[in-house]
């Protein structure tokens, strides 16, 4: 591989690894705070134990995410010096705010972990809520950088450099709403599905465990809500991409020819040389209806884009299909779970559904990773669309194979360590806490707790 491919591969690998921990850093604090709030409301110590375990998991994943995020920060400067040197002033504001949010999350996570039983219950719960909020804000600001790279605003290019820079306008470039909403929701969805699958696996072996029944109920509720909301958000995002980034939309849909009554393709393998898609299920006028609510609407195809500005069509289209397929499967599971819960007036703990939850547990991560491939591959060949090409931003350093394989080994090591620590945490979990109130869906309540009872953007 040449330097450009090594740089893109290293950035892509780093981002793919980091995103898992970044998503957990956004979502696990929310689960932790919900469990803590239920403990304060019901006095059920199973919720207290669940909250403690989520806090420990948050701390482990936050630490690894901090390491991988620091590596990404260095890689932006080392692998893409022309990009950072040229556009640093444009994207500096959201990056600075992301750093502030990161340190805020770290501070309040420490307060939450070591303040239980030392702070008043309200202040302790507030510190956890601030962890959840700052984690979401950290992701929000990073996604704003990516939005500006996809559809830049807030500056004009003069002699190859940005001028008349408005940092606020650049930070809130046209795609900011749908990208942040779609991306942050994906963090909650991916994490909730993983946690639901883990708790479902334990319930298969210990179906009467009160702790894991309640944990399963909490995470399943979050997974179900996000899985049903994401198709609506995804539709909104696709419509906005079609308006502002027609080349990306055309590559996502493998839509080669500008036409009215454009078909919607399900699956398929694009043949770029022939400008056709093989093996696809075609829905007549579906893309026109999907984007414009009008079967006769014209949809821009790749034929309207200069050939040297086409994204990698096959990779973008297949990534998009994987994302949509995984999202559809999760939404279907959410509907089935809601129906079963309504019929039973309790958690859906039938063995077939538990197995389905286990099998679906990685789908959120699959969809999230595929979605980021879509947004990054679909921007190519630009690192900042219309302003700088990716090939012009890469470092001239010729020996990029060494850092690529070094960081690959680092990520493998970190992944093994994290899995080991999380498995230890899971095996150490009690199956329930006696004398703490009734399981979810049952009767009885338990008293109120006493105050002392506590025990990025990339160039891929």
PDB file of C-alpha atoms in Angstrom, residues 79-220:
ATOM      1  CA  UNK A  79      -1.090  11.706   9.305  1.00  0.00           C
ATOM      2  CA  UNK A  80      -2.962  14.744   7.972  1.00  0.00           C
ATOM      3  CA  UNK A  81      -0.759  17.780   8.679  1.00  0.00           C
ATOM      4  CA  UNK A  82      -1.975  19.802   5.690  1.00  0.00           C
ATOM      5  CA  UNK A  83      -5.583  19.390   6.782  1.00  0.00           C
ATOM      6  CA  UNK A  84      -4.937  20.452  10.363  1.00  0.00           C
ATOM      7  CA  UNK A  85      -2.606  23.263   9.325  1.00  0.00           C
ATOM      8  CA  UNK A  86      -5.078  24.642   6.796  1.00  0.00           C
ATOM      9  CA  UNK A  87      -8.397  24.126   8.578  1.00  0.00           C
ATOM     10  CA  UNK A  88      -7.366  24.190  12.231  1.00  0.00           C
ATOM     11  CA  UNK A  89      -8.874  27.641  12.714  1.00  0.00           C
ATOM     12  CA  UNK A  90     -12.118  26.513  11.081  1.00  0.00           C
ATOM     13  CA  UNK A  91     -12.695  23.418  13.234  1.00  0.00           C
ATOM     14  CA  UNK A  92     -10.810  24.511  16.347  1.00  0.00           C
ATOM     15  CA  UNK A  93     -13.869  25.689  18.290  1.00  0.00           C
ATOM     16  CA  UNK A  94     -15.769  22.352  18.428  1.00  0.00           C
ATOM     17  CA  UNK A  95     -12.519  20.485  19.127  1.00  0.00           C
ATOM     18  CA  UNK A  96     -11.818  22.807  22.075  1.00  0.00           C
ATOM     19  CA  UNK A  97     -15.340  22.368  23.414  1.00  0.00           C
ATOM     20  CA  UNK A  98     -15.025  18.606  23.059  1.00  0.00           C
ATOM     21  CA  UNK A  99     -11.935  18.704  25.246  1.00  0.00           C
ATOM     22  CA  UNK A 100     -13.844  20.694  27.855  1.00  0.00           C
ATOM     23  CA  UNK A 101     -16.697  18.153  27.783  1.00  0.00           C
ATOM     24  CA  UNK A 102     -14.224  15.263  28.077  1.00  0.00           C
ATOM     25  CA  UNK A 103     -12.558  16.683  31.178  1.00  0.00           C
ATOM     26  CA  UNK A 104     -15.951  17.496  32.685  1.00  0.00           C
ATOM     27  CA  UNK A 105     -17.002  13.889  32.192  1.00  0.00           C
ATOM     28  CA  UNK A 106     -13.796  12.629  33.805  1.00  0.00           C
ATOM     29  CA  UNK A 107     -14.182  14.932  36.832  1.00  0.00           C
ATOM     30  CA  UNK A 108     -17.792  14.050  37.547  1.00  0.00           C
ATOM     31  CA  UNK A 109     -17.177  10.353  36.913  1.00  0.00           C
ATOM     32  CA  UNK A 110     -14.572  10.469  39.679  1.00  0.00           C
ATOM     33  CA  UNK A 111     -17.014  12.293  41.948  1.00  0.00           C
ATOM     34  CA  UNK A 112     -19.715   9.728  41.192  1.00  0.00           C
ATOM     35  CA  UNK A 113     -17.445   6.721  41.761  1.00  0.00           C
ATOM     36  CA  UNK A 114     -15.978   7.902  45.056  1.00  0.00           C
ATOM     37  CA  UNK A 115     -18.779  10.119  46.338  1.00  0.00           C
ATOM     38  CA  UNK A 116     -21.361   7.430  47.035  1.00  0.00           C
ATOM     39  CA  UNK A 117     -22.186   7.540  50.723  1.00  0.00           C
ATOM     40  CA  UNK A 118     -20.156  10.746  51.131  1.00  0.00           C
ATOM     41  CA  UNK A 119     -22.390  13.119  49.169  1.00  0.00           C
ATOM     42  CA  UNK A 120     -26.090  13.616  49.689  1.00  0.00           C
ATOM     43  CA  UNK A 121     -28.178  11.316  47.457  1.00  0.00           C
ATOM     44  CA  UNK A 122     -29.313  14.232  45.279  1.00  0.00           C
ATOM     45  CA  UNK A 123     -25.801  15.581  44.730  1.00  0.00           C
ATOM     46  CA  UNK A 124     -24.501  12.101  43.980  1.00  0.00           C
ATOM     47  CA  UNK A 125     -27.263  11.500  41.447  1.00  0.00           C
ATOM     48  CA  UNK A 126     -26.608  14.948  39.955  1.00  0.00           C
ATOM     49  CA  UNK A 127     -22.929  14.102  39.465  1.00  0.00           C
ATOM     50  CA  UNK A 128     -23.968  10.971  37.549  1.00  0.00           C
ATOM     51  CA  UNK A 129     -26.364  12.983  35.396  1.00  0.00           C
ATOM     52  CA  UNK A 130     -23.520  15.388  34.564  1.00  0.00           C
ATOM     53  CA  UNK A 131     -21.372  12.427  33.493  1.00  0.00           C
ATOM     54  CA  UNK A 132     -24.130  11.356  31.104  1.00  0.00           C
ATOM     55  CA  UNK A 133     -24.652  14.902  29.811  1.00  0.00           C
ATOM     56  CA  UNK A 134     -20.965  15.667  29.269  1.00  0.00           C
ATOM     57  CA  UNK A 135     -20.462  12.329  27.505  1.00  0.00           C
ATOM     58  CA  UNK A 136     -23.238  13.200  25.053  1.00  0.00           C
ATOM     59  CA  UNK A 137     -21.804  16.704  24.580  1.00  0.00           C
ATOM     60  CA  UNK A 138     -18.365  15.272  23.832  1.00  0.00           C
ATOM     61  CA  UNK A 139     -19.836  13.194  21.008  1.00  0.00           C
ATOM     62  CA  UNK A 140     -21.919  16.184  19.879  1.00  0.00           C
ATOM     63  CA  UNK A 141     -18.886  18.430  19.380  1.00  0.00           C
ATOM     64  CA  UNK A 142     -16.844  15.771  17.567  1.00  0.00           C
ATOM     65  CA  UNK A 143     -19.704  15.093  15.167  1.00  0.00           C
ATOM     66  CA  UNK A 144     -19.925  18.844  14.470  1.00  0.00           C
ATOM     67  CA  UNK A 145     -16.366  18.664  13.107  1.00  0.00           C
ATOM     68  CA  UNK A 146     -17.335  15.799  10.839  1.00  0.00           C
ATOM     69  CA  UNK A 147     -20.423  17.692   9.657  1.00  0.00           C
ATOM     70  CA  UNK A 148     -18.255  20.658   8.644  1.00  0.00           C
ATOM     71  CA  UNK A 149     -15.939  18.336   6.713  1.00  0.00           C
ATOM     72  CA  UNK A 150     -18.909  16.817   4.877  1.00  0.00           C
ATOM     73  CA  UNK A 151     -20.601  20.103   3.941  1.00  0.00           C
ATOM     74  CA  UNK A 152     -18.368  23.014   4.987  1.00  0.00           C
ATOM     75  CA  UNK A 153     -19.616  26.475   5.897  1.00  0.00           C
ATOM     76  CA  UNK A 154     -18.387  29.586   7.689  1.00  0.00           C
ATOM     77  CA  UNK A 155     -15.451  30.453   5.427  1.00  0.00           C
ATOM     78  CA  UNK A 156     -14.421  31.120   1.853  1.00  0.00           C
ATOM     79  CA  UNK A 157     -11.414  29.651   0.062  1.00  0.00           C
ATOM     80  CA  UNK A 158      -8.849  32.230  -1.150  1.00  0.00           C
ATOM     81  CA  UNK A 159      -5.674  30.969  -2.831  1.00  0.00           C
ATOM     82  CA  UNK A 160      -6.164  27.522  -1.347  1.00  0.00           C
ATOM     83  CA  UNK A 161      -6.667  28.688   2.228  1.00  0.00           C
ATOM     84  CA  UNK A 162      -9.815  29.526   4.235  1.00  0.00           C
ATOM     85  CA  UNK A 163     -10.554  33.211   4.714  1.00  0.00           C
ATOM     86  CA  UNK A 164     -13.349  35.271   6.286  1.00  0.00           C
ATOM     87  CA  UNK A 165     -13.725  32.557   8.916  1.00  0.00           C
ATOM     88  CA  UNK A 166     -16.803  32.499  11.131  1.00  0.00           C
ATOM     89  CA  UNK A 167     -16.069  29.732  13.696  1.00  0.00           C
ATOM     90  CA  UNK A 168     -19.673  29.513  14.919  1.00  0.00           C
ATOM     91  CA  UNK A 169     -21.083  29.210  11.386  1.00  0.00           C
ATOM     92  CA  UNK A 170     -18.437  26.583  10.621  1.00  0.00           C
ATOM     93  CA  UNK A 171     -19.326  24.648  13.751  1.00  0.00           C
ATOM     94  CA  UNK A 172     -23.015  24.624  12.850  1.00  0.00           C
ATOM     95  CA  UNK A 173     -22.647  23.722   9.178  1.00  0.00           C
ATOM     96  CA  UNK A 174     -25.745  22.520   7.275  1.00  0.00           C
ATOM     97  CA  UNK A 175     -25.573  18.808   8.258  1.00  0.00           C
ATOM     98  CA  UNK A 176     -25.149  19.415  11.996  1.00  0.00           C
ATOM     99  CA  UNK A 177     -28.705  18.588  13.044  1.00  0.00           C
ATOM    100  CA  UNK A 178     -29.138  15.245  11.360  1.00  0.00           C
ATOM    101  CA  UNK A 179     -25.545  14.092  11.908  1.00  0.00           C
ATOM    102  CA  UNK A 180     -25.534  14.776  15.642  1.00  0.00           C
ATOM    103  CA  UNK A 181     -28.997  13.337  16.197  1.00  0.00           C
ATOM    104  CA  UNK A 182     -28.299  10.224  14.122  1.00  0.00           C
ATOM    105  CA  UNK A 183     -24.836   9.673  15.612  1.00  0.00           C
ATOM    106  CA  UNK A 184     -25.669  10.166  19.289  1.00  0.00           C
ATOM    107  CA  UNK A 185     -28.800   8.039  19.031  1.00  0.00           C
ATOM    108  CA  UNK A 186     -26.647   5.300  17.485  1.00  0.00           C
ATOM    109  CA  UNK A 187     -24.404   5.381  20.576  1.00  0.00           C
ATOM    110  CA  UNK A 188     -27.356   4.729  22.879  1.00  0.00           C
ATOM    111  CA  UNK A 189     -28.747   2.066  20.577  1.00  0.00           C
ATOM    112  CA  UNK A 190     -25.509   0.147  20.091  1.00  0.00           C
ATOM    113  CA  UNK A 191     -24.649   0.100  23.784  1.00  0.00           C
ATOM    114  CA  UNK A 192     -28.173  -0.780  24.906  1.00  0.00           C
ATOM    115  CA  UNK A 193     -28.340  -3.752  22.527  1.00  0.00           C
ATOM    116  CA  UNK A 194     -25.009  -5.105  23.775  1.00  0.00           C
ATOM    117  CA  UNK A 195     -26.114  -4.764  27.400  1.00  0.00           C
ATOM    118  CA  UNK A 196     -29.482  -6.355  26.616  1.00  0.00           C
ATOM    119  CA  UNK A 197     -27.776  -9.336  25.002  1.00  0.00           C
ATOM    120  CA  UNK A 198     -25.452  -9.809  27.982  1.00  0.00           C
ATOM    121  CA  UNK A 199     -28.338  -9.777  30.453  1.00  0.00           C
ATOM    122  CA  UNK A 200     -30.396 -12.085  28.226  1.00  0.00           C
ATOM    123  CA  UNK A 201     -27.502 -14.562  28.228  1.00  0.00           C
ATOM    124  CA  UNK A 202     -27.437 -14.609  32.038  1.00  0.00           C
ATOM    125  CA  UNK A 203     -31.222 -14.979  32.217  1.00  0.00           C
ATOM    126  CA  UNK A 204     -31.064 -18.091  30.062  1.00  0.00           C
ATOM    127  CA  UNK A 205     -29.016 -19.735  32.813  1.00  0.00           C
ATOM    128  CA  UNK A 206     -30.624 -17.999  35.797  1.00  0.00           C
ATOM    129  CA  UNK A 207     -34.169 -17.011  34.750  1.00  0.00           C
ATOM    130  CA  UNK A 208     -35.245 -16.053  38.267  1.00  0.00           C
ATOM    131  CA  UNK A 209     -32.321 -13.713  39.020  1.00  0.00           C
ATOM    132  CA  UNK A 210     -33.945 -10.470  40.260  1.00  0.00           C
ATOM    133  CA  UNK A 211     -30.890  -8.328  39.502  1.00  0.00           C
ATOM    134  CA  UNK A 212     -30.529  -9.413  35.901  1.00  0.00           C
ATOM    135  CA  UNK A 213     -34.272  -9.348  35.267  1.00  0.00           C
ATOM    136  CA  UNK A 214     -34.336  -5.687  36.251  1.00  0.00           C
ATOM    137  CA  UNK A 215     -31.148  -4.929  34.342  1.00  0.00           C
ATOM    138  CA  UNK A 216     -32.600  -6.662  31.281  1.00  0.00           C
ATOM    139  CA  UNK A 217     -35.801  -4.615  31.568  1.00  0.00           C
ATOM    140  CA  UNK A 218     -33.948  -1.286  31.769  1.00  0.00           C
ATOM    141  CA  UNK A 219     -31.582  -1.933  28.875  1.00  0.00           C
ATOM    142  CA  UNK A 220     -34.285  -3.535  26.721  1.00  0.00           C
TER     143      UNK A 220
END
